[in-house]
Tab-separated table of C-alpha atoms in Angstrom:
chain	number	residue	atom	x	y	z
I	1	MET	CA	169.074	54.232	-194.573
I	2	SER	CA	167.959	51.123	-196.462
I	3	THR	CA	167.763	47.803	-194.655
I	4	PRO	CA	167.720	44.231	-196.011
I	5	PRO	CA	164.268	42.867	-196.868
I	6	LEU	CA	162.608	40.961	-194.048
I	7	SER	CA	161.679	37.308	-194.190
I	8	ALA	CA	158.042	36.365	-193.589
I	9	GLU	CA	158.631	35.557	-189.914
I	10	GLN	CA	160.613	38.768	-189.388
I	11	GLU	CA	157.863	40.806	-191.049
I	12	ALA	CA	155.192	39.193	-188.843
I	13	LEU	CA	157.232	40.029	-185.770
I	14	PHE	CA	157.792	43.601	-186.939
I	15	ARG	CA	154.022	44.021	-187.334
I	16	LEU	CA	153.437	42.701	-183.788
I	17	ILE	CA	155.850	45.291	-182.433
I	18	GLU	CA	154.674	48.129	-184.650
I	19	ASP	CA	150.907	47.559	-184.492
I	20	THR	CA	150.525	46.809	-180.774
I	21	ARG	CA	151.752	48.024	-177.401
I	22	GLU	CA	152.771	44.520	-176.321
I	23	HIS	CA	156.095	43.831	-174.622
I	24	VAL	CA	158.153	41.527	-176.861
I	25	PHE	CA	161.310	39.487	-176.384
I	26	VAL	CA	162.893	38.593	-179.751
I	27	THR	CA	165.239	35.645	-179.494
I	28	GLY	CA	166.498	32.872	-181.726
I	29	ARG	CA	169.540	30.869	-182.635
I	30	ALA	CA	172.654	32.478	-184.068
I	31	GLY	CA	172.121	33.579	-187.657
I	32	THR	CA	168.324	33.959	-187.516
I	33	GLY	CA	168.397	37.696	-188.243
I	34	LYS	CA	167.724	39.331	-184.880
I	35	SER	CA	170.035	42.237	-185.729
I	36	THR	CA	168.413	42.679	-189.149
I	37	LEU	CA	164.982	42.979	-187.540
I	38	LEU	CA	166.244	45.435	-184.916
I	39	GLN	CA	167.805	47.628	-187.593
I	40	HIS	CA	164.620	47.522	-189.665
I	41	LEU	CA	162.555	48.494	-186.629
I	42	ALA	CA	164.849	51.384	-185.746
I	43	TRP	CA	164.658	52.862	-189.238
I	44	ASN	CA	161.056	52.112	-190.178
I	45	THR	CA	158.936	52.469	-187.055
I	46	SER	CA	156.418	55.282	-186.771
I	47	LYS	CA	156.777	55.274	-182.990
I	48	SER	CA	159.031	57.428	-180.871
I	49	ILE	CA	161.688	54.900	-179.897
I	50	ALA	CA	164.861	54.914	-177.862
I	51	VAL	CA	167.450	52.201	-178.506
I	52	CYS	CA	169.832	51.151	-175.761
I	53	ALA	CA	172.183	48.338	-174.754
I	54	PRO	CA	174.028	47.269	-171.589
I	55	THR	CA	177.582	48.040	-172.810
I	56	GLY	CA	179.221	50.861	-174.691
I	57	VAL	CA	180.269	48.711	-177.662
I	58	ALA	CA	176.811	47.112	-177.919
I	59	ALA	CA	175.225	50.570	-177.854
I	60	LEU	CA	177.533	51.732	-180.655
I	61	ASN	CA	176.565	48.744	-182.761
I	62	VAL	CA	172.879	49.741	-182.661
I	63	GLU	CA	173.540	53.495	-182.762
I	64	GLY	CA	171.903	53.895	-179.391
I	65	GLN	CA	172.843	54.793	-175.842
I	66	THR	CA	173.902	52.694	-172.873
I	67	ILE	CA	171.157	51.856	-170.398
I	68	HIS	CA	172.965	53.517	-167.513
I	69	SER	CA	173.520	56.703	-169.480
I	70	LEU	CA	169.971	56.901	-170.834
I	71	PHE	CA	168.340	56.378	-167.447
I	72	ARG	CA	171.069	58.092	-165.402
I	73	LEU	CA	171.440	54.972	-163.257
I	74	PRO	CA	174.355	54.305	-160.897
I	75	ILE	CA	176.848	51.569	-161.733
I	76	GLY	CA	176.546	48.431	-159.619
I	77	LEU	CA	173.640	47.089	-157.609
I	78	ILE	CA	170.719	49.549	-157.619
I	79	ALA	CA	168.248	47.642	-155.401
I	80	ASP	CA	165.721	49.995	-153.803
I	81	SER	CA	167.977	53.057	-153.704
I	82	GLU	CA	166.360	56.385	-154.503
I	83	LEU	CA	166.409	57.261	-158.182
I	84	GLU	CA	167.380	60.864	-158.800
I	85	GLN	CA	165.889	62.191	-162.011
I	86	SER	CA	166.621	65.547	-163.550
I	87	ASP	CA	163.969	67.442	-165.484
I	88	PRO	CA	165.668	66.709	-168.861
I	89	ALA	CA	165.824	63.003	-168.008
I	90	ARG	CA	162.135	62.933	-167.115
I	91	LYS	CA	161.246	64.677	-170.365
I	92	ILE	CA	163.181	62.081	-172.348
I	93	MET	CA	161.448	59.208	-170.570
I	94	ASN	CA	158.041	60.790	-171.113
I	95	ALA	CA	158.683	61.091	-174.847
I	96	ILE	CA	159.425	57.375	-175.339
I	97	ASP	CA	156.723	55.188	-176.870
I	98	THR	CA	158.911	52.102	-177.296
I	99	LEU	CA	162.162	51.211	-175.566
I	100	VAL	CA	164.368	48.818	-177.548
I	101	ILE	CA	167.040	46.949	-175.577
I	102	ASP	CA	169.678	44.984	-177.477
I	103	GLU	CA	171.839	42.242	-175.933
I	104	ILE	CA	169.166	41.885	-173.242
I	105	SER	CA	170.768	38.684	-171.982
I	106	MET	CA	173.567	40.814	-170.502
I	107	VAL	CA	171.058	42.842	-168.447
I	108	ASN	CA	170.630	41.511	-164.925
I	109	ALA	CA	167.354	41.352	-162.995
I	110	ASP	CA	168.227	44.293	-160.738
I	111	LEU	CA	168.910	46.571	-163.720
I	112	MET	CA	165.712	45.396	-165.450
I	113	ASP	CA	163.691	46.420	-162.404
I	114	ALA	CA	165.537	49.738	-162.218
I	115	ILE	CA	164.476	50.496	-165.809
I	116	ASP	CA	160.887	49.685	-164.848
I	117	ARG	CA	161.013	51.847	-161.721
I	118	SER	CA	162.686	54.735	-163.555
I	119	LEU	CA	159.949	54.868	-166.194
I	120	ARG	CA	157.105	54.559	-163.673
I	121	GLN	CA	158.584	57.332	-161.569
I	122	ALA	CA	159.410	59.714	-164.416
I	123	ARG	CA	156.059	59.295	-166.141
I	124	GLY	CA	153.992	59.424	-162.944
I	125	ARG	CA	152.307	56.137	-163.827
I	126	ARG	CA	153.401	53.843	-161.014
I	127	ALA	CA	150.515	51.436	-161.575
I	128	GLU	CA	151.712	50.468	-165.066
I	129	PRO	CA	154.748	48.337	-165.818
I	130	PHE	CA	157.433	50.554	-167.338
I	131	GLY	CA	155.112	53.540	-166.927
I	132	GLY	CA	153.180	52.512	-170.031
I	133	VAL	CA	156.241	52.282	-172.315
I	134	GLN	CA	156.385	49.323	-174.703
I	135	ILE	CA	159.508	47.211	-174.109
I	136	VAL	CA	161.102	45.342	-177.026
I	137	MET	CA	164.141	43.214	-176.193
I	138	PHE	CA	166.586	41.411	-178.496
I	139	GLY	CA	169.077	38.736	-177.567
I	140	ASP	CA	169.834	35.070	-176.989
I	141	PRO	CA	170.347	33.901	-173.393
I	142	TYR	CA	172.095	30.808	-174.753
I	143	GLN	CA	174.939	33.036	-176.005
I	144	LEU	CA	175.669	35.891	-173.590
I	145	ALA	CA	175.148	36.127	-169.840
I	146	PRO	CA	175.169	39.081	-167.437
I	147	VAL	CA	178.271	39.568	-165.322
I	148	PRO	CA	177.782	37.325	-162.267
I	149	PRO	CA	177.333	39.226	-159.007
I	150	ARG	CA	179.803	38.735	-156.164
I	151	GLY	CA	180.020	39.368	-152.446
I	152	ASP	CA	177.176	41.401	-150.962
I	153	GLU	CA	175.613	41.882	-154.388
I	154	LEU	CA	175.392	38.113	-154.818
I	155	ARG	CA	173.811	37.733	-151.391
I	156	TYR	CA	171.240	40.422	-152.227
I	157	ILE	CA	170.356	38.777	-155.552
I	158	ARG	CA	169.935	35.398	-153.861
I	159	ASP	CA	167.632	36.931	-151.253
I	160	HIS	CA	165.454	38.849	-153.738
I	161	TYR	CA	165.525	37.006	-157.072
I	162	ARG	CA	165.269	33.484	-158.382
I	163	SER	CA	168.294	34.241	-160.576
I	164	PHE	CA	170.250	37.263	-161.760
I	165	TRP	CA	168.893	36.931	-165.339
I	166	PHE	CA	166.655	39.663	-166.761
I	167	PHE	CA	163.689	37.307	-167.092
I	168	ASP	CA	163.566	36.788	-163.318
I	169	ALA	CA	163.155	40.533	-162.670
I	170	LYS	CA	160.179	41.371	-160.461
I	171	VAL	CA	158.488	43.330	-163.228
I	172	TRP	CA	158.120	40.089	-165.203
I	173	THR	CA	157.544	37.604	-162.381
I	174	GLY	CA	154.782	39.617	-160.712
I	175	SER	CA	156.342	40.575	-157.398
I	176	GLN	CA	154.703	43.611	-155.794
I	177	SER	CA	158.084	44.967	-154.774
I	178	ALA	CA	158.806	45.587	-158.449
I	179	ILE	CA	157.123	48.965	-158.083
I	180	GLY	CA	158.279	49.888	-154.628
I	181	ASP	CA	157.291	49.511	-151.021
I	182	ALA	CA	153.852	50.014	-149.497
I	183	ALA	CA	154.358	53.755	-149.089
I	184	SER	CA	154.924	54.233	-152.797
I	185	LEU	CA	151.730	52.298	-153.572
I	186	GLU	CA	149.417	54.668	-151.759
I	187	GLY	CA	146.372	55.258	-153.926
I	188	PHE	CA	146.984	52.107	-155.974
I	189	ALA	CA	145.237	49.501	-153.834
I	190	ASP	CA	143.549	47.689	-156.710
I	191	LEU	CA	146.413	47.170	-159.096
I	192	GLY	CA	145.645	43.577	-160.007
I	193	PRO	CA	148.546	41.446	-161.327
I	194	PHE	CA	151.913	43.144	-160.984
I	195	GLY	CA	153.821	41.109	-163.552
I	196	ALA	CA	153.972	42.556	-167.048
I	197	HIS	CA	152.983	40.151	-169.817
I	198	LEU	CA	155.884	39.351	-172.145
I	199	HIS	CA	155.479	37.923	-175.639
I	200	ILE	CA	158.417	35.601	-176.304
I	201	ARG	CA	159.051	35.161	-180.006
I	202	GLU	CA	161.826	32.882	-181.257
I	203	LEU	CA	163.017	33.334	-184.830
I	204	VAL	CA	163.631	29.907	-186.327
I	205	GLU	CA	164.727	30.476	-189.931
I	206	ILE	CA	168.533	30.335	-189.963
I	207	HIS	CA	170.217	32.466	-192.621
I	208	ARG	CA	173.880	31.700	-191.776
I	209	GLN	CA	173.961	27.926	-192.306
I	210	ALA	CA	172.270	25.897	-195.056
I	211	ASP	CA	173.101	22.288	-194.110
I	212	PRO	CA	170.238	20.806	-192.019
I	213	ALA	CA	172.585	18.327	-190.308
I	214	PHE	CA	174.951	21.083	-189.145
I	215	LYS	CA	171.990	23.188	-187.976
I	216	ALA	CA	170.791	20.234	-185.899
I	217	MET	CA	174.251	19.811	-184.352
I	218	LEU	CA	174.418	23.483	-183.430
I	219	ASN	CA	170.963	23.304	-181.890
I	220	ALA	CA	172.076	20.341	-179.799
I	221	VAL	CA	175.117	22.291	-178.575
I	222	ARG	CA	172.908	25.316	-177.831
I	223	HIS	CA	170.630	23.268	-175.590
I	224	GLY	CA	173.320	21.050	-174.100
I	225	HIS	CA	171.896	17.894	-175.701
I	226	VAL	CA	175.027	16.692	-177.487
I	227	THR	CA	174.954	12.957	-178.100
I	228	ALA	CA	178.015	10.770	-178.500
I	229	ASP	CA	177.353	10.607	-182.235
I	230	ILE	CA	177.205	14.420	-182.566
I	231	ALA	CA	180.388	14.820	-180.516
I	232	ARG	CA	182.140	12.229	-182.667
I	233	VAL	CA	181.196	14.000	-185.909
I	234	LEU	CA	182.318	17.397	-184.584
I	235	ASN	CA	185.591	16.031	-183.206
I	236	ASP	CA	186.393	13.869	-186.234
I	237	THR	CA	185.750	16.789	-188.579
I	238	GLY	CA	187.678	19.271	-186.447
I	239	ALA	CA	190.685	17.005	-185.932
I	240	ARG	CA	192.098	17.842	-189.374
I	241	ARG	CA	195.303	19.848	-189.632
I	242	PRO	CA	194.478	23.328	-190.959
I	243	PRO	CA	195.829	23.676	-194.509
I	244	GLU	CA	198.533	26.167	-195.348
I	245	PRO	CA	196.955	29.099	-197.212
I	246	ALA	CA	197.428	29.057	-200.966
I	247	ASP	CA	198.650	32.147	-202.794
I	248	GLY	CA	196.130	34.912	-202.284
I	249	GLU	CA	194.348	33.051	-199.464
I	250	VAL	CA	194.218	34.363	-195.928
I	251	PRO	CA	195.194	32.081	-193.029
I	252	ILE	CA	192.303	30.532	-191.132
I	253	ILE	CA	191.215	32.701	-188.212
I	254	THR	CA	191.454	31.327	-184.656
I	255	LEU	CA	188.592	31.852	-182.201
I	256	ALA	CA	189.968	31.590	-178.657
I	257	THR	CA	188.526	31.895	-175.182
I	258	ARG	CA	190.968	34.430	-173.726
I	259	ASN	CA	192.439	37.788	-174.710
I	260	ASP	CA	196.014	36.770	-173.869
I	261	ILE	CA	195.838	33.834	-176.297
I	262	VAL	CA	194.461	36.071	-179.049
I	263	ASN	CA	197.017	38.828	-178.456
I	264	ALA	CA	199.897	36.351	-178.475
I	265	ILE	CA	198.785	34.798	-181.777
I	266	ASN	CA	198.307	38.195	-183.449
I	267	ARG	CA	201.622	39.541	-182.141
I	268	ARG	CA	203.535	36.437	-183.283
I	269	HIS	CA	202.152	36.664	-186.803
I	270	LEU	CA	202.690	40.426	-187.046
I	271	ASP	CA	206.298	40.150	-185.834
I	272	ALA	CA	206.983	37.416	-188.404
I	273	LEU	CA	206.175	39.773	-191.284
I	274	PRO	CA	209.081	41.743	-192.799
I	275	GLY	CA	209.424	45.482	-192.291
I	276	GLN	CA	208.465	47.952	-189.595
I	277	SER	CA	204.948	48.099	-188.283
I	278	GLN	CA	203.062	51.360	-188.671
I	279	THR	CA	200.715	52.665	-186.008
I	280	ALA	CA	197.436	54.477	-186.580
I	281	VAL	CA	196.346	56.398	-183.492
I	282	ALA	CA	192.627	56.954	-183.000
I	283	GLU	CA	191.189	60.439	-182.648
I	284	ILE	CA	188.754	60.697	-179.744
I	285	SER	CA	186.573	63.722	-179.115
I	286	GLY	CA	183.963	64.284	-176.454
I	287	ASP	CA	183.053	61.918	-173.648
I	288	PHE	CA	183.480	58.527	-175.274
I	289	GLY	CA	183.847	56.568	-172.054
I	290	ARG	CA	186.550	54.176	-170.982
I	291	GLY	CA	188.809	51.977	-173.078
I	292	ASP	CA	186.497	48.972	-172.939
I	293	ALA	CA	183.857	51.104	-174.697
I	294	TYR	CA	186.081	51.802	-177.687
I	295	PRO	CA	184.958	50.115	-180.923
I	296	ALA	CA	188.509	49.642	-182.255
I	297	ASP	CA	192.122	49.757	-181.065
I	298	VAL	CA	193.320	53.156	-179.911
I	299	GLU	CA	196.707	52.269	-181.381
I	300	LEU	CA	196.340	49.989	-184.401
I	301	GLN	CA	199.621	48.393	-185.481
I	302	LEU	CA	199.723	47.140	-189.068
I	303	LYS	CA	202.174	45.865	-191.654
I	304	VAL	CA	201.799	44.954	-195.288
I	305	GLY	CA	200.722	41.317	-195.233
I	306	ALA	CA	198.776	41.628	-191.973
I	307	GLN	CA	195.513	39.715	-191.744
I	308	VAL	CA	192.718	42.033	-190.625
I	309	MET	CA	189.019	41.900	-189.909
I	310	PHE	CA	186.588	44.692	-190.730
I	311	LEU	CA	184.752	46.049	-187.703
I	312	ARG	CA	181.767	47.570	-189.453
I	313	ASN	CA	179.801	47.314	-192.678
I	314	ASP	CA	180.820	49.233	-195.784
I	315	ARG	CA	178.815	52.470	-195.790
I	316	ASP	CA	180.192	53.966	-198.994
I	317	SER	CA	179.193	51.408	-201.612
I	318	GLN	CA	176.934	54.022	-203.308
I	319	GLY	CA	174.083	51.689	-204.096
I	320	GLU	CA	176.338	48.799	-205.117
I	321	PRO	CA	176.649	45.605	-203.052
I	322	PRO	CA	178.837	46.292	-199.976
I	323	ARG	CA	182.526	45.723	-200.542
I	324	TRP	CA	182.865	44.296	-197.046
I	325	VAL	CA	180.735	43.666	-193.965
I	326	ASN	CA	181.401	43.508	-190.255
I	327	GLY	CA	183.590	40.399	-189.876
I	328	THR	CA	185.047	40.268	-193.415
I	329	ILE	CA	188.656	39.037	-193.414
I	330	GLY	CA	191.306	40.517	-195.694
I	331	THR	CA	195.028	41.168	-196.094
I	332	VAL	CA	196.790	44.540	-195.978
I	333	THR	CA	198.591	45.220	-199.274
I	334	ARG	CA	199.588	48.879	-198.856
I	335	ILE	CA	199.731	51.563	-196.162
I	336	ALA	CA	200.082	55.060	-197.566
I	337	GLY	CA	198.427	58.429	-197.945
I	338	GLY	CA	196.097	58.093	-194.977
I	339	THR	CA	194.532	54.906	-196.327
I	340	VAL	CA	195.055	51.192	-195.845
I	341	ARG	CA	194.629	49.037	-198.935
I	342	VAL	CA	193.072	45.654	-198.132
I	343	ASP	CA	192.728	42.650	-200.414
I	344	VAL	CA	189.392	40.903	-199.966
I	345	GLU	CA	189.093	37.695	-201.989
I	346	GLY	CA	191.222	39.058	-204.827
I	347	HIS	CA	189.724	42.553	-204.870
I	348	GLU	CA	191.678	45.442	-203.383
I	349	PHE	CA	189.959	48.354	-201.631
I	350	ASP	CA	191.318	51.536	-200.123
I	351	VAL	CA	189.995	51.791	-196.575
I	352	GLU	CA	189.796	55.159	-194.851
I	353	PRO	CA	189.321	55.899	-191.154
I	354	ALA	CA	185.727	55.519	-189.992
I	355	VAL	CA	183.886	57.602	-187.435
I	356	TRP	CA	181.902	55.966	-184.665
I	357	GLU	CA	179.433	58.355	-183.084
I	358	ARG	CA	178.246	58.112	-179.501
I	359	PHE	CA	174.672	59.308	-179.187
I	360	ARG	CA	172.641	60.691	-176.353
I	361	TYR	CA	168.897	61.141	-176.432
I	362	ALA	CA	167.468	64.559	-175.687
I	363	TYR	CA	163.998	66.051	-175.588
I	364	ASP	CA	163.198	68.639	-178.242
I	365	PRO	CA	160.566	70.994	-176.775
I	366	ARG	CA	159.748	72.496	-180.175
I	367	SER	CA	158.751	69.211	-181.801
I	368	LYS	CA	157.867	67.622	-178.453
I	369	SER	CA	159.815	64.551	-179.485
I	370	LEU	CA	163.085	62.763	-178.908
I	371	SER	CA	166.223	63.806	-180.725
I	372	ARG	CA	169.561	61.987	-180.929
I	373	ASP	CA	172.563	64.197	-180.301
I	374	ILE	CA	176.161	63.267	-181.070
I	375	VAL	CA	178.176	63.715	-177.867
I	376	ALA	CA	181.439	62.009	-178.808
I	377	GLU	CA	183.310	60.607	-181.803
I	378	PHE	CA	185.933	57.903	-182.222
I	379	THR	CA	187.884	57.928	-185.505
I	380	GLN	CA	190.044	54.970	-186.503
I	381	PHE	CA	190.499	52.523	-189.361
I	382	PRO	CA	187.652	49.995	-189.037
I	383	LEU	CA	190.159	47.143	-188.848
I	384	ARG	CA	191.552	44.769	-186.255
I	385	LEU	CA	194.389	42.238	-186.503
I	386	ALA	CA	192.620	38.976	-187.195
I	387	TRP	CA	194.810	35.951	-187.181
I	388	ALA	CA	192.863	35.420	-183.967
I	389	VAL	CA	189.886	36.960	-182.168
I	390	THR	CA	188.163	36.149	-178.887
I	391	ILE	CA	184.984	34.112	-179.063
I	392	HIS	CA	183.219	36.953	-177.264
I	393	LYS	CA	184.227	39.479	-179.929
I	394	SER	CA	183.237	37.067	-182.678
I	395	GLN	CA	179.588	37.591	-181.672
I	396	GLY	CA	177.552	38.464	-184.752
I	397	LYS	CA	180.365	37.532	-187.157
I	398	THR	CA	180.265	34.855	-189.870
I	399	TYR	CA	183.249	32.793	-191.018
I	400	ASP	CA	183.603	30.148	-193.710
I	401	ARG	CA	186.507	28.563	-191.806
I	402	ALA	CA	187.861	28.899	-188.270
I	403	ILE	CA	190.145	27.181	-185.786
I	404	ILE	CA	188.362	26.952	-182.444
I	405	ASP	CA	190.762	26.998	-179.505
I	406	LEU	CA	188.989	26.313	-176.212
I	407	GLY	CA	192.292	26.117	-174.358
I	408	SER	CA	191.859	24.714	-170.854
I	409	GLY	CA	188.102	24.704	-171.338
I	410	ALA	CA	185.065	26.860	-172.043
I	411	PHE	CA	184.580	28.955	-168.911
I	412	ALA	CA	181.165	30.466	-169.650
I	413	PRO	CA	177.809	28.958	-170.624
I	414	GLY	CA	177.180	29.290	-174.347
I	415	GLN	CA	180.833	29.934	-175.236
I	416	THR	CA	181.264	26.774	-177.318
I	417	TYR	CA	177.927	27.349	-179.047
I	418	VAL	CA	178.914	30.917	-179.980
I	419	ALA	CA	182.208	29.697	-181.462
I	420	LEU	CA	180.713	26.835	-183.485
I	421	SER	CA	177.751	28.880	-184.717
I	422	ARG	CA	180.020	31.477	-186.347
I	423	LEU	CA	180.739	28.925	-189.090
I	424	THR	CA	178.694	28.668	-192.253
I	425	SER	CA	179.287	24.914	-192.583
I	426	LEU	CA	180.793	21.923	-190.828
I	427	ASP	CA	183.484	21.774	-193.534
I	428	GLY	CA	185.039	24.935	-192.127
I	429	LEU	CA	185.563	23.551	-188.593
I	430	TYR	CA	189.066	23.001	-187.192
I	431	LEU	CA	189.589	22.220	-183.501
I	432	SER	CA	192.831	22.832	-181.615
I	433	ARG	CA	191.773	19.954	-179.355
I	434	PRO	CA	188.731	17.662	-179.168
I	435	LEU	CA	185.561	18.974	-177.576
I	436	ARG	CA	184.967	17.674	-174.054
I	437	PRO	CA	181.641	17.233	-172.258
I	438	ALA	CA	182.605	20.078	-169.895
I	439	ASP	CA	182.860	22.448	-172.901
I	440	ILE	CA	179.114	22.124	-173.575
I	441	ARG	CA	177.680	24.408	-170.913
I	442	VAL	CA	174.123	25.713	-170.626
I	443	ASP	CA	173.008	27.911	-167.751
I	444	PRO	CA	170.315	25.959	-165.849
I	445	ASP	CA	168.227	29.110	-165.314
I	446	VAL	CA	168.186	29.741	-169.075
I	447	ALA	CA	167.171	26.146	-169.753
I	448	ARG	CA	164.428	26.374	-167.101
I	449	TRP	CA	162.964	29.651	-168.388
I	450	MET	CA	163.200	28.933	-172.110
I	451	THR	CA	161.658	25.486	-171.646
I	452	ALA	CA	158.726	27.016	-169.768
I	453	ALA	CA	158.377	29.744	-172.412
I	454	ARG	CA	158.214	27.218	-175.249
I	455	ALA	CA	155.691	25.100	-173.330
I	456	ALA	CA	153.487	28.147	-172.770
I	457	ALA	CA	153.648	29.038	-176.467
I	458	SER	CA	152.709	25.565	-177.674
């Protein structure tokens, strides 16, 4: 598979990962090419790598496996519970040179330490962080956060960690308990520092936006440093009434905070179109997980005239530029013969059902290496109704224009930044209501850690 050419800073970072055994955290603002670098690494490394992510959809996006599935970890708080490891699981973990974790910001500290403990235990190298495996992590803590713990889990986290973020895991902070209690340390009296050294590398070259002023505004929102002048520019620009689409134009997409808002907007627009809706039912084979792991709707309702968004890149362009990419918006013009015809900026394409494959790593004793086996498939048109989409599901997408609907308020740190940073320019911003100070939220633990990381790097 070919991948886009790397920029100079991406290439330098690739060489750090490829030519050393250092642990690396790759971060950066939205649009700096983190996903491009991850894809390049996955397809061009000479190392034996395993790629994983905290959720089923995130794992599908990187053609990897979920963390819990790869390491056979229980769901929920793991703490110091015994880790049961089968012989096949141990063989897989012993064959890994480099573990790549995408969307690392969604991994909590307890799970990070469980990964460390699993690798030490399976590889019989308890004295080494991650049992000697190189860890490469991708993500932006300013955008996505782990699910907050509650009840007894919250009390445990408060007693054992500075925060529930991955960067406060014991394996990084240097706590001895990261590798077990005193009994498990027998024979390792002179271990030296327990904390693994992590190289934090922040990509700075933004590929999504070109206007320096808009980049500066987004950076201010990202860090929670929005001045009155910046807020005034954003609100004055966004206060315009969205124009009615001209002939051949698609309506402006709405990015909203909640699923019920998105579903109501999409249903209202679909019902307003003439004719009967047609339903494409997904084919699911193997163990694909639960509904929240599905990459597309199980039952996709469409009509001619429906606005849709592509859910994956075009893989059949046969050497030509891709006809669409993940996030492209178009309009359905025909539904017939097992295909959906979609108009994209005046060009019509016949779209066929796509197959998403769920992988599982296995150890191949003949080659003594890792193999990736397909264990489940999900087949559906790679389309979703797209008069509206949640801000969460807009992650990684790019839009020229969007209406941002924060409703009663942004309820998660980074939510407003994610929404605004989807846009290629300030000219494409429309706000359903003015931004409020409470909408600009930054997790204090993220601000604390990233500030310290930048100071250490300078």
